[in-house]
Amino acid sequence: MSDLRVEFPRGTSPDVVGSVADELEGLDDVEKTSAPTERSVIATALLVVNVAGPVLEHVATAVPVVQKIIEALRGRGVTGATIELPDGTKISVDNASAEDIERLLEAAKKSSA
């Protein structure tokens, strides 16, 4: 488990995607971010976040990383975005609370064990 995928809603400015990527790359637990050049059929932007080593393997270290991603998106007024965990579980940025994030990460950990 080392990559998270952030799917932006249709019509999100490339500048917004880039500024989120820049902010996330400044986090200690993020190794790099990349935005695949091709867009999907539904024209959404995608940002792949490579998280350092075992960070996502432990809920206690994964929750703060996911929360920081959500804060970066909300701070730019992005609505309708989702974060996809390595197991395919999706978290809605608009509705996710800290408890929701922790519960989903626990479930993802159990399903990948």
A tleap script that builds the chain and sets N, CA, C and O, in Angstrom:
source leaprc.protein.ff14SB
mol = sequence {
  NMET SER ASP LEU ARG VAL GLU PHE PRO ARG
  GLY THR SER PRO ASP VAL VAL GLY SER VAL
  ALA ASP GLU LEU GLU GLY LEU ASP ASP VAL
  GLU LYS THR SER ALA PRO THR GLU ARG SER
  VAL ILE ALA THR ALA LEU LEU VAL VAL ASN
  VAL ALA GLY PRO VAL LEU GLU HIE VAL ALA
  THR ALA VAL PRO VAL VAL GLN LYS ILE ILE
  GLU ALA LEU ARG GLY ARG GLY VAL THR GLY
  ALA THR ILE GLU LEU PRO ASP GLY THR LYS
  ILE SER VAL ASP ASN ALA SER ALA GLU ASP
  ILE GLU ARG LEU LEU GLU ALA ALA LYS LYS
  SER SER CALA
}
set mol.1.N position { 0.844 -1.188 0.000 }
set mol.1.CA position { 0.000 0.000 0.000 }
set mol.1.C position { 0.880 1.239 0.000 }
set mol.1.O position { 1.515 1.546 1.010 }
set mol.2.N position { 0.929 1.955 -1.117 }
set mol.2.CA position { 1.737 3.166 -1.120 }
set mol.2.C position { 1.166 4.293 -1.951 }
set mol.2.O position { 1.669 5.415 -1.883 }
set mol.3.N position { 0.141 4.037 -2.727 }
set mol.3.CA position { -0.426 5.094 -3.564 }
set mol.3.C position { -1.877 5.368 -3.214 }
set mol.3.O position { -2.671 4.455 -2.990 }
set mol.4.N position { -2.196 6.656 -3.175 }
set mol.4.CA position { -3.581 7.107 -3.084 }
set mol.4.C position { -3.880 7.818 -4.386 }
set mol.4.O position { -2.988 8.406 -4.998 }
set mol.5.N position { -5.120 7.765 -4.807 }
set mol.5.CA position { -5.519 8.452 -6.030 }
set mol.5.C position { -6.578 9.491 -5.663 }
set mol.5.O position { -7.574 9.175 -5.012 }
set mol.6.N position { -6.351 10.717 -6.083 }
set mol.6.CA position { -7.312 11.788 -5.853 }
set mol.6.C position { -7.983 12.082 -7.189 }
set mol.6.O position { -7.328 12.479 -8.153 }
set mol.7.N position { -9.292 11.882 -7.235 }
set mol.7.CA position { -10.035 12.151 -8.457 }
set mol.7.C position { -10.784 13.462 -8.274 }
set mol.7.O position { -11.633 13.592 -7.392 }
set mol.8.N position { -10.459 14.417 -9.112 }
set mol.8.CA position { -11.083 15.729 -9.069 }
set mol.8.C position { -12.345 15.724 -9.924 }
set mol.8.O position { -12.439 14.948 -10.876 }
set mol.9.N position { -13.307 16.568 -9.606 }
set mol.9.CA position { -14.518 16.612 -10.426 }
set mol.9.C position { -14.235 17.210 -11.807 }
set mol.9.O position { -13.256 17.927 -12.012 }
set mol.10.N position { -15.118 16.893 -12.729 }
set mol.10.CA position { -15.014 17.413 -14.089 }
set mol.10.C position { -14.914 18.935 -14.066 }
set mol.10.O position { -15.635 19.602 -13.323 }
set mol.11.N position { -14.032 19.468 -14.868 }
set mol.11.CA position { -13.895 20.907 -14.991 }
set mol.11.C position { -12.936 21.546 -14.000 }
set mol.11.O position { -12.789 22.768 -13.991 }
set mol.12.N position { -12.282 20.747 -13.167 }
set mol.12.CA position { -11.312 21.310 -12.224 }
set mol.12.C position { -10.128 21.878 -13.003 }
set mol.12.O position { -9.578 21.223 -13.888 }
set mol.13.N position { -9.756 23.081 -12.665 }
set mol.13.CA position { -8.647 23.751 -13.333 }
set mol.13.C position { -7.332 23.005 -13.115 }
set mol.13.O position { -7.063 22.542 -12.006 }
set mol.14.N position { -6.515 22.884 -14.151 }
set mol.14.CA position { -5.191 22.266 -13.981 }
set mol.14.C position { -4.348 23.016 -12.945 }
set mol.14.O position { -3.498 22.419 -12.285 }
set mol.15.N position { -4.586 24.327 -12.803 }
set mol.15.CA position { -3.853 25.104 -11.801 }
set mol.15.C position { -4.198 24.638 -10.391 }
set mol.15.O position { -3.326 24.587 -9.523 }
set mol.16.N position { -5.466 24.297 -10.158 }
set mol.16.CA position { -5.888 23.807 -8.848 }
set mol.16.C position { -5.240 22.451 -8.585 }
set mol.16.O position { -4.720 22.209 -7.496 }
set mol.17.N position { -5.271 21.574 -9.573 }
set mol.17.CA position { -4.646 20.253 -9.422 }
set mol.17.C position { -3.159 20.435 -9.115 }
set mol.17.O position { -2.617 19.766 -8.235 }
set mol.18.N position { -2.515 21.326 -9.828 }
set mol.18.CA position { -1.084 21.578 -9.617 }
set mol.18.C position { -0.783 22.148 -8.242 }
set mol.18.O position { 0.206 21.766 -7.616 }
set mol.19.N position { -1.623 23.055 -7.768 }
set mol.19.CA position { -1.356 23.641 -6.454 }
set mol.19.C position { -1.589 22.631 -5.339 }
set mol.19.O position { -0.879 22.647 -4.334 }
set mol.20.N position { -2.581 21.748 -5.505 }
set mol.20.CA position { -2.789 20.673 -4.528 }
set mol.20.C position { -1.570 19.747 -4.542 }
set mol.20.O position { -1.064 19.360 -3.489 }
set mol.21.N position { -1.107 19.398 -5.735 }
set mol.21.CA position { 0.069 18.522 -5.857 }
set mol.21.C position { 1.280 19.141 -5.175 }
set mol.21.O position { 2.010 18.456 -4.460 }
set mol.22.N position { 1.493 20.430 -5.394 }
set mol.22.CA position { 2.639 21.108 -4.774 }
set mol.22.C position { 2.544 21.083 -3.253 }
set mol.22.O position { 3.537 20.829 -2.571 }
set mol.23.N position { 1.353 21.344 -2.721 }
set mol.23.CA position { 1.178 21.330 -1.272 }
set mol.23.C position { 1.430 19.934 -0.701 }
set mol.23.O position { 2.097 19.785 0.323 }
set mol.24.N position { 0.894 18.919 -1.368 }
set mol.24.CA position { 1.049 17.556 -0.865 }
set mol.24.C position { 2.498 17.095 -0.914 }
set mol.24.O position { 2.946 16.361 -0.033 }
set mol.25.N position { 3.226 17.515 -1.924 }
set mol.25.CA position { 4.639 17.125 -2.013 }
set mol.25.C position { 5.455 17.731 -0.880 }
set mol.25.O position { 6.548 17.252 -0.578 }
set mol.26.N position { 4.937 18.774 -0.255 }
set mol.26.CA position { 5.615 19.378 0.881 }
set mol.26.C position { 5.413 18.627 2.188 }
set mol.26.O position { 6.042 18.957 3.193 }
set mol.27.N position { 4.545 17.624 2.187 }
set mol.27.CA position { 4.288 16.841 3.391 }
set mol.27.C position { 5.389 15.803 3.595 }
set mol.27.O position { 5.890 15.219 2.634 }
set mol.28.N position { 5.756 15.583 4.849 }
set mol.28.CA position { 6.817 14.621 5.156 }
set mol.28.C position { 6.503 13.211 4.675 }
set mol.28.O position { 7.400 12.493 4.234 }
set mol.29.N position { 5.243 12.810 4.755 }
set mol.29.CA position { 4.876 11.430 4.442 }
set mol.29.C position { 4.591 11.189 2.964 }
set mol.29.O position { 4.278 10.064 2.573 }
set mol.30.N position { 4.694 12.226 2.139 }
set mol.30.CA position { 4.431 12.082 0.704 }
set mol.30.C position { 5.757 12.130 -0.043 }
set mol.30.O position { 6.521 13.088 0.072 }
set mol.31.N position { 6.013 11.071 -0.812 }
set mol.31.CA position { 7.251 11.019 -1.587 }
set mol.31.C position { 7.143 11.851 -2.851 }
set mol.31.O position { 8.048 12.624 -3.169 }
set mol.32.N position { 6.036 11.697 -3.575 }
set mol.32.CA position { 5.830 12.494 -4.793 }
set mol.32.C position { 4.376 12.400 -5.211 }
set mol.32.O position { 3.630 11.527 -4.767 }
set mol.33.N position { 3.998 13.320 -6.073 }
set mol.33.CA position { 2.667 13.277 -6.673 }
set mol.33.C position { 2.847 13.298 -8.183 }
set mol.33.O position { 3.840 13.817 -8.693 }
set mol.34.N position { 1.891 12.736 -8.884 }
set mol.34.CA position { 1.938 12.789 -10.343 }
set mol.34.C position { 0.523 12.878 -10.872 }
set mol.34.O position { -0.407 12.279 -10.332 }
set mol.35.N position { 0.387 13.634 -11.933 }
set mol.35.CA position { -0.906 13.776 -12.588 }
set mol.35.C position { -0.775 13.180 -13.978 }
set mol.35.O position { -0.179 13.792 -14.864 }
set mol.36.N position { -1.331 11.981 -14.176 }
set mol.36.CA position { -1.258 11.373 -15.509 }
set mol.36.C position { -1.764 12.353 -16.569 }
set mol.36.O position { -2.757 13.050 -16.360 }
set mol.37.N position { -1.077 12.396 -17.695 }
set mol.37.CA position { -1.421 13.383 -18.710 }
set mol.37.C position { -2.735 13.099 -19.403 }
set mol.37.O position { -3.432 14.024 -19.819 }
set mol.38.N position { -3.079 11.837 -19.531 }
set mol.38.CA position { -4.333 11.535 -20.208 }
set mol.38.C position { -5.502 11.670 -19.239 }
set mol.38.O position { -5.387 11.336 -18.060 }
set mol.39.N position { -6.605 12.155 -19.740 }
set mol.39.CA position { -7.807 12.297 -18.931 }
set mol.39.C position { -8.712 11.102 -19.202 }
set mol.39.O position { -8.698 10.512 -20.283 }
set mol.40.N position { -9.482 10.775 -18.206 }
set mol.40.CA position { -10.389 9.647 -18.373 }
set mol.40.C position { -11.539 10.029 -19.295 }
set mol.40.O position { -11.667 11.182 -19.707 }
set mol.41.N position { -12.359 9.058 -19.606 }
set mol.41.CA position { -13.498 9.271 -20.500 }
set mol.41.C position { -14.456 10.319 -19.934 }
set mol.41.O position { -15.077 11.064 -20.693 }
set mol.42.N position { -14.578 10.380 -18.607 }
set mol.42.CA position { -15.516 11.340 -18.023 }
set mol.42.C position { -14.858 12.687 -17.732 }
set mol.42.O position { -15.447 13.533 -17.059 }
set mol.43.N position { -13.644 12.889 -18.236 }
set mol.43.CA position { -12.945 14.170 -18.179 }
set mol.43.C position { -12.665 14.643 -16.763 }
set mol.43.O position { -12.776 15.835 -16.477 }
set mol.44.N position { -12.307 13.734 -15.879 }
set mol.44.CA position { -11.910 14.146 -14.542 }
set mol.44.C position { -10.391 14.157 -14.462 }
set mol.44.O position { -9.714 13.389 -15.146 }
set mol.45.N position { -9.872 15.026 -13.630 }
set mol.45.CA position { -8.430 15.069 -13.413 }
set mol.45.C position { -8.078 14.078 -12.320 }
set mol.45.O position { -8.861 13.849 -11.397 }
set mol.46.N position { -6.904 13.498 -12.430 }
set mol.46.CA position { -6.462 12.494 -11.479 }
set mol.46.C position { -5.088 12.889 -10.955 }
set mol.46.O position { -4.224 13.324 -11.715 }
set mol.47.N position { -4.897 12.733 -9.652 }
set mol.47.CA position { -3.605 12.984 -9.028 }
set mol.47.C position { -3.235 11.740 -8.245 }
set mol.47.O position { -3.987 11.297 -7.377 }
set mol.48.N position { -2.068 11.173 -8.553 }
set mol.48.CA position { -1.591 9.998 -7.832 }
set mol.48.C position { -0.615 10.490 -6.772 }
set mol.48.O position { 0.337 11.211 -7.072 }
set mol.49.N position { -0.865 10.088 -5.519 }
set mol.49.CA position { -0.044 10.512 -4.390 }
set mol.49.C position { 0.735 9.293 -3.888 }
set mol.49.O position { 0.146 8.351 -3.357 }
set mol.50.N position { 2.050 9.316 -4.057 }
set mol.50.CA position { 2.907 8.232 -3.569 }
set mol.50.C position { 3.281 8.547 -2.120 }
set mol.50.O position { 3.972 9.524 -1.836 }
set mol.51.N position { 2.808 7.698 -1.221 }
set mol.51.CA position { 3.023 7.898 0.197 }
set mol.51.C position { 4.233 7.084 0.634 }
set mol.51.O position { 4.451 5.968 0.162 }
set mol.52.N position { 5.012 7.657 1.541 }
set mol.52.CA position { 6.245 7.023 2.004 }
set mol.52.C position { 5.993 5.669 2.648 }
set mol.52.O position { 5.060 5.495 3.431 }
set mol.53.N position { 6.846 4.720 2.299 }
set mol.53.CA position { 6.890 3.388 2.881 }
set mol.53.C position { 5.636 2.862 3.541 }
set mol.53.O position { 4.602 2.706 2.891 }
set mol.54.N position { 5.725 2.585 4.846 }
set mol.54.CA position { 4.634 1.911 5.550 }
set mol.54.C position { 3.546 2.826 6.109 }
set mol.54.O position { 2.715 2.372 6.896 }
set mol.55.N position { 3.530 4.094 5.726 }
set mol.55.CA position { 2.574 5.046 6.307 }
set mol.55.C position { 1.133 4.556 6.203 }
set mol.55.O position { 0.376 4.669 7.167 }
set mol.56.N position { 0.743 4.016 5.056 }
set mol.56.CA position { -0.648 3.592 4.876 }
set mol.56.C position { -0.945 2.232 5.500 }
set mol.56.O position { -2.101 1.810 5.542 }
set mol.57.N position { 0.075 1.553 5.979 }
set mol.57.CA position { -0.130 0.242 6.583 }
set mol.57.C position { -0.684 0.331 7.998 }
set mol.57.O position { -1.183 -0.658 8.536 }
set mol.58.N position { -0.599 1.496 8.595 }
set mol.58.CA position { -1.059 1.687 9.965 }
set mol.58.C position { -2.074 2.817 10.002 }
set mol.58.O position { -1.798 3.922 9.535 }
set mol.59.N position { -3.230 2.544 10.548 }
set mol.59.CA position { -4.296 3.536 10.585 }
set mol.59.C position { -3.833 4.808 11.286 }
set mol.59.O position { -4.168 5.910 10.854 }
set mol.60.N position { -3.070 4.665 12.357 }
set mol.60.CA position { -2.625 5.826 13.132 }
set mol.60.C position { -1.760 6.784 12.307 }
set mol.60.O position { -1.772 7.990 12.556 }
set mol.61.N position { -1.015 6.269 11.338 }
set mol.61.CA position { -0.199 7.145 10.498 }
set mol.61.C position { -0.895 7.509 9.193 }
set mol.61.O position { -0.575 8.531 8.586 }
set mol.62.N position { -1.834 6.692 8.759 }
set mol.62.CA position { -2.540 6.966 7.505 }
set mol.62.C position { -3.594 8.062 7.653 }
set mol.62.O position { -3.759 8.890 6.757 }
set mol.63.N position { -4.309 8.069 8.784 }
set mol.63.CA position { -5.391 9.048 8.975 }
set mol.63.C position { -4.889 10.485 8.816 }
set mol.63.O position { -5.518 11.254 8.089 }
set mol.64.N position { -3.784 10.885 9.460 }
set mol.64.CA position { -3.329 12.267 9.294 }
set mol.64.C position { -2.989 12.628 7.848 }
set mol.64.O position { -3.227 13.758 7.423 }
set mol.65.N position { -2.438 11.682 7.091 }
set mol.65.CA position { -2.101 11.954 5.687 }
set mol.65.C position { -3.373 12.200 4.880 }
set mol.65.O position { -3.452 13.164 4.118 }
set mol.66.N position { -4.364 11.330 5.046 }
set mol.66.CA position { -5.624 11.486 4.313 }
set mol.66.C position { -6.307 12.790 4.728 }
set mol.66.O position { -6.871 13.486 3.884 }
set mol.67.N position { -6.263 13.126 6.015 }
set mol.67.CA position { -6.868 14.376 6.474 }
set mol.67.C position { -6.179 15.584 5.849 }
set mol.67.O position { -6.843 16.559 5.498 }
set mol.68.N position { -4.854 15.533 5.706 }
set mol.68.CA position { -4.134 16.653 5.091 }
set mol.68.C position { -4.488 16.798 3.614 }
set mol.68.O position { -4.564 17.913 3.099 }
set mol.69.N position { -4.703 15.683 2.939 }
set mol.69.CA position { -5.131 15.746 1.539 }
set mol.69.C position { -6.510 16.408 1.455 }
set mol.69.O position { -6.745 17.274 0.612 }
set mol.70.N position { -7.407 15.988 2.336 }
set mol.70.CA position { -8.755 16.566 2.348 }
set mol.70.C position { -8.697 18.059 2.659 }
set mol.70.O position { -9.396 18.849 2.026 }
set mol.71.N position { -7.878 18.450 3.619 }
set mol.71.CA position { -7.739 19.868 3.957 }
set mol.71.C position { -7.210 20.670 2.770 }
set mol.71.O position { -7.661 21.791 2.531 }
set mol.72.N position { -6.258 20.106 2.027 }
set mol.72.CA position { -5.718 20.791 0.854 }
set mol.72.C position { -6.800 21.000 -0.196 }
set mol.72.O position { -6.872 22.060 -0.817 }
set mol.73.N position { -7.642 19.990 -0.396 }
set mol.73.CA position { -8.724 20.099 -1.386 }
set mol.73.C position { -9.781 21.092 -0.920 }
set mol.73.O position { -10.184 21.973 -1.679 }
set mol.74.N position { -10.227 20.954 0.313 }
set mol.74.CA position { -11.250 21.859 0.841 }
set mol.74.C position { -10.749 23.296 0.886 }
set mol.74.O position { -11.511 24.235 0.654 }
set mol.75.N position { -9.469 23.461 1.185 }
set mol.75.CA position { -8.880 24.800 1.249 }
set mol.75.C position { -8.890 25.521 -0.089 }
set mol.75.O position { -8.804 26.748 -0.140 }
set mol.76.N position { -8.992 24.774 -1.153 }
set mol.76.CA position { -9.063 25.364 -2.501 }
set mol.76.C position { -10.482 25.363 -3.047 }
set mol.76.O position { -10.712 25.671 -4.217 }
set mol.77.N position { -11.421 25.017 -2.192 }
set mol.77.CA position { -12.824 25.041 -2.605 }
set mol.77.C position { -13.226 23.911 -3.529 }
set mol.77.O position { -14.245 24.008 -4.213 }
set mol.78.N position { -12.444 22.840 -3.565 }
set mol.78.CA position { -12.759 21.699 -4.433 }
set mol.78.C position { -13.880 20.892 -3.788 }
set mol.78.O position { -13.759 20.448 -2.646 }
set mol.79.N position { -14.958 20.709 -4.520 }
set mol.79.CA position { -16.050 19.858 -4.059 }
set mol.79.C position { -16.274 18.753 -5.087 }
set mol.79.O position { -16.039 18.938 -6.281 }
set mol.80.N position { -16.730 17.607 -4.602 }
set mol.80.CA position { -16.999 16.492 -5.498 }
set mol.80.C position { -15.791 15.610 -5.756 }
set mol.80.O position { -15.856 14.703 -6.585 }
set mol.81.N position { -14.694 15.858 -5.063 }
set mol.81.CA position { -13.493 15.030 -5.243 }
set mol.81.C position { -13.591 13.772 -4.389 }
set mol.81.O position { -14.301 13.741 -3.384 }
set mol.82.N position { -12.870 12.743 -4.803 }
set mol.82.CA position { -12.789 11.511 -4.015 }
set mol.82.C position { -11.330 11.097 -3.880 }
set mol.82.O position { -10.498 11.395 -4.737 }
set mol.83.N position { -11.041 10.403 -2.785 }
set mol.83.CA position { -9.724 9.819 -2.568 }
set mol.83.C position { -9.914 8.314 -2.619 }
set mol.83.O position { -10.736 7.753 -1.895 }
set mol.84.N position { -9.144 7.670 -3.482 }
set mol.84.CA position { -9.234 6.216 -3.601 }
set mol.84.C position { -8.039 5.577 -2.897 }
set mol.84.O position { -6.883 5.874 -3.201 }
set mol.85.N position { -8.347 4.697 -1.956 }
set mol.85.CA position { -7.318 3.969 -1.227 }
set mol.85.C position { -6.764 2.857 -2.106 }
set mol.85.O position { -7.393 2.493 -3.100 }
set mol.86.N position { -5.605 2.313 -1.763 }
set mol.86.CA position { -5.016 1.250 -2.597 }
set mol.86.C position { -5.926 0.047 -2.825 }
set mol.86.O position { -5.784 -0.641 -3.836 }
set mol.87.N position { -6.858 -0.224 -1.908 }
set mol.87.CA position { -7.740 -1.380 -2.093 }
set mol.87.C position { -8.977 -1.046 -2.918 }
set mol.87.O position { -9.834 -1.906 -3.123 }
set mol.88.N position { -9.080 0.203 -3.398 }
set mol.88.CA position { -10.220 0.616 -4.206 }
set mol.88.C position { -11.318 1.321 -3.429 }
set mol.88.O position { -12.258 1.837 -4.034 }
set mol.89.N position { -11.225 1.360 -2.099 }
set mol.89.CA position { -12.203 2.074 -1.285 }
set mol.89.C position { -12.111 3.559 -1.598 }
set mol.89.O position { -11.015 4.110 -1.703 }
set mol.90.N position { -13.266 4.210 -1.748 }
set mol.90.CA position { -13.278 5.637 -2.060 }
set mol.90.C position { -13.832 6.432 -0.889 }
set mol.90.O position { -14.791 6.025 -0.234 }
set mol.91.N position { -13.201 7.581 -0.641 }
set mol.91.CA position { -13.618 8.493 0.412 }
set mol.91.C position { -14.062 9.788 -0.251 }
set mol.91.O position { -13.307 10.388 -1.016 }
set mol.92.N position { -15.284 10.221 0.041 }
set mol.92.CA position { -15.782 11.491 -0.484 }
set mol.92.C position { -15.180 12.631 0.329 }
set mol.92.O position { -15.337 12.680 1.549 }
set mol.93.N position { -14.503 13.533 -0.338 }
set mol.93.CA position { -13.877 14.659 0.344 }
set mol.93.C position { -14.929 15.566 0.967 }
set mol.93.O position { -14.691 16.163 2.017 }
set mol.94.N position { -16.075 15.673 0.337 }
set mol.94.CA position { -17.126 16.574 0.830 }
set mol.94.C position { -17.705 16.126 2.165 }
set mol.94.O position { -18.066 16.960 2.995 }
set mol.95.N position { -17.795 14.836 2.376 }
set mol.95.CA position { -18.526 14.323 3.529 }
set mol.95.C position { -17.679 13.640 4.587 }
set mol.95.O position { -18.199 13.318 5.655 }
set mol.96.N position { -16.422 13.410 4.344 }
set mol.96.CA position { -15.613 12.587 5.237 }
set mol.96.C position { -15.248 13.309 6.530 }
set mol.96.O position { -14.708 14.416 6.516 }
set mol.97.N position { -15.554 12.660 7.635 }
set mol.97.CA position { -15.113 13.140 8.943 }
set mol.97.C position { -13.898 12.317 9.352 }
set mol.97.O position { -13.586 11.316 8.707 }
set mol.98.N position { -13.218 12.721 10.403 }
set mol.98.CA position { -12.067 11.967 10.886 }
set mol.98.C position { -12.466 10.539 11.237 }
set mol.98.O position { -11.712 9.601 10.977 }
set mol.99.N position { -13.648 10.370 11.825 }
set mol.99.CA position { -14.129 9.037 12.193 }
set mol.99.C position { -14.382 8.187 10.951 }
set mol.99.O position { -14.062 6.998 10.930 }
set mol.100.N position { -14.959 8.804 9.916 }
set mol.100.CA position { -15.211 8.081 8.659 }
set mol.100.C position { -13.892 7.597 8.052 }
set mol.100.O position { -13.779 6.456 7.604 }
set mol.101.N position { -12.912 8.477 8.048 }
set mol.101.CA position { -11.609 8.140 7.470 }
set mol.101.C position { -10.993 6.965 8.222 }
set mol.101.O position { -10.498 6.014 7.616 }
set mol.102.N position { -11.030 7.045 9.543 }
set mol.102.CA position { -10.446 5.976 10.353 }
set mol.102.C position { -11.160 4.651 10.117 }
set mol.102.O position { -10.517 3.609 9.989 }
set mol.103.N position { -12.482 4.689 10.060 }
set mol.103.CA position { -13.269 3.469 9.826 }
set mol.103.C position { -12.952 2.868 8.461 }
set mol.103.O position { -12.775 1.655 8.347 }
set mol.104.N position { -12.877 3.697 7.432 }
set mol.104.CA position { -12.587 3.199 6.085 }
set mol.104.C position { -11.169 2.645 5.981 }
set mol.104.O position { -10.941 1.635 5.315 }
set mol.105.N position { -10.227 3.300 6.636 }
set mol.105.CA position { -8.853 2.793 6.614 }
set mol.105.C position { -8.731 1.469 7.355 }
set mol.105.O position { -7.991 0.582 6.928 }
set mol.106.N position { -9.452 1.333 8.461 }
set mol.106.CA position { -9.468 0.058 9.200 }
set mol.106.C position { -10.020 -1.059 8.304 }
set mol.106.O position { -9.462 -2.154 8.233 }
set mol.107.N position { -11.124 -0.753 7.627 }
set mol.107.CA position { -11.747 -1.741 6.750 }
set mol.107.C position { -10.815 -2.105 5.595 }
set mol.107.O position { -10.713 -3.274 5.223 }
set mol.108.N position { -10.138 -1.111 5.033 }
set mol.108.CA position { -9.212 -1.354 3.926 }
set mol.108.C position { -8.050 -2.226 4.388 }
set mol.108.O position { -7.604 -3.115 3.664 }
set mol.109.N position { -7.565 -1.965 5.594 }
set mol.109.CA position { -6.458 -2.746 6.134 }
set mol.109.C position { -6.875 -4.202 6.309 }
set mol.109.O position { -6.119 -5.115 5.977 }
set mol.110.N position { -8.063 -4.410 6.823 }
set mol.110.CA position { -8.547 -5.781 7.041 }
set mol.110.C position { -8.734 -6.521 5.721 }
set mol.110.O position { -8.432 -7.711 5.624 }
set mol.111.N position { -9.235 -5.815 4.701 }
set mol.111.CA position { -9.486 -6.480 3.424 }
set mol.111.C position { -8.198 -6.815 2.678 }
set mol.111.O position { -8.178 -7.718 1.841 }
set mol.112.N position { -7.115 -6.082 2.983 }
set mol.112.CA position { -5.863 -6.382 2.297 }
set mol.112.C position { -4.987 -7.346 3.076 }
set mol.112.O position { -3.941 -7.774 2.589 }
set mol.113.N position { -5.409 -7.687 4.282 }
set mol.113.CA position { -4.606 -8.605 5.119 }
set mol.113.C position { -4.753 -10.043 4.680 }
set mol.113.O position { -4.148 -10.935 5.274 }
savepdb mol mol.pdb
quit
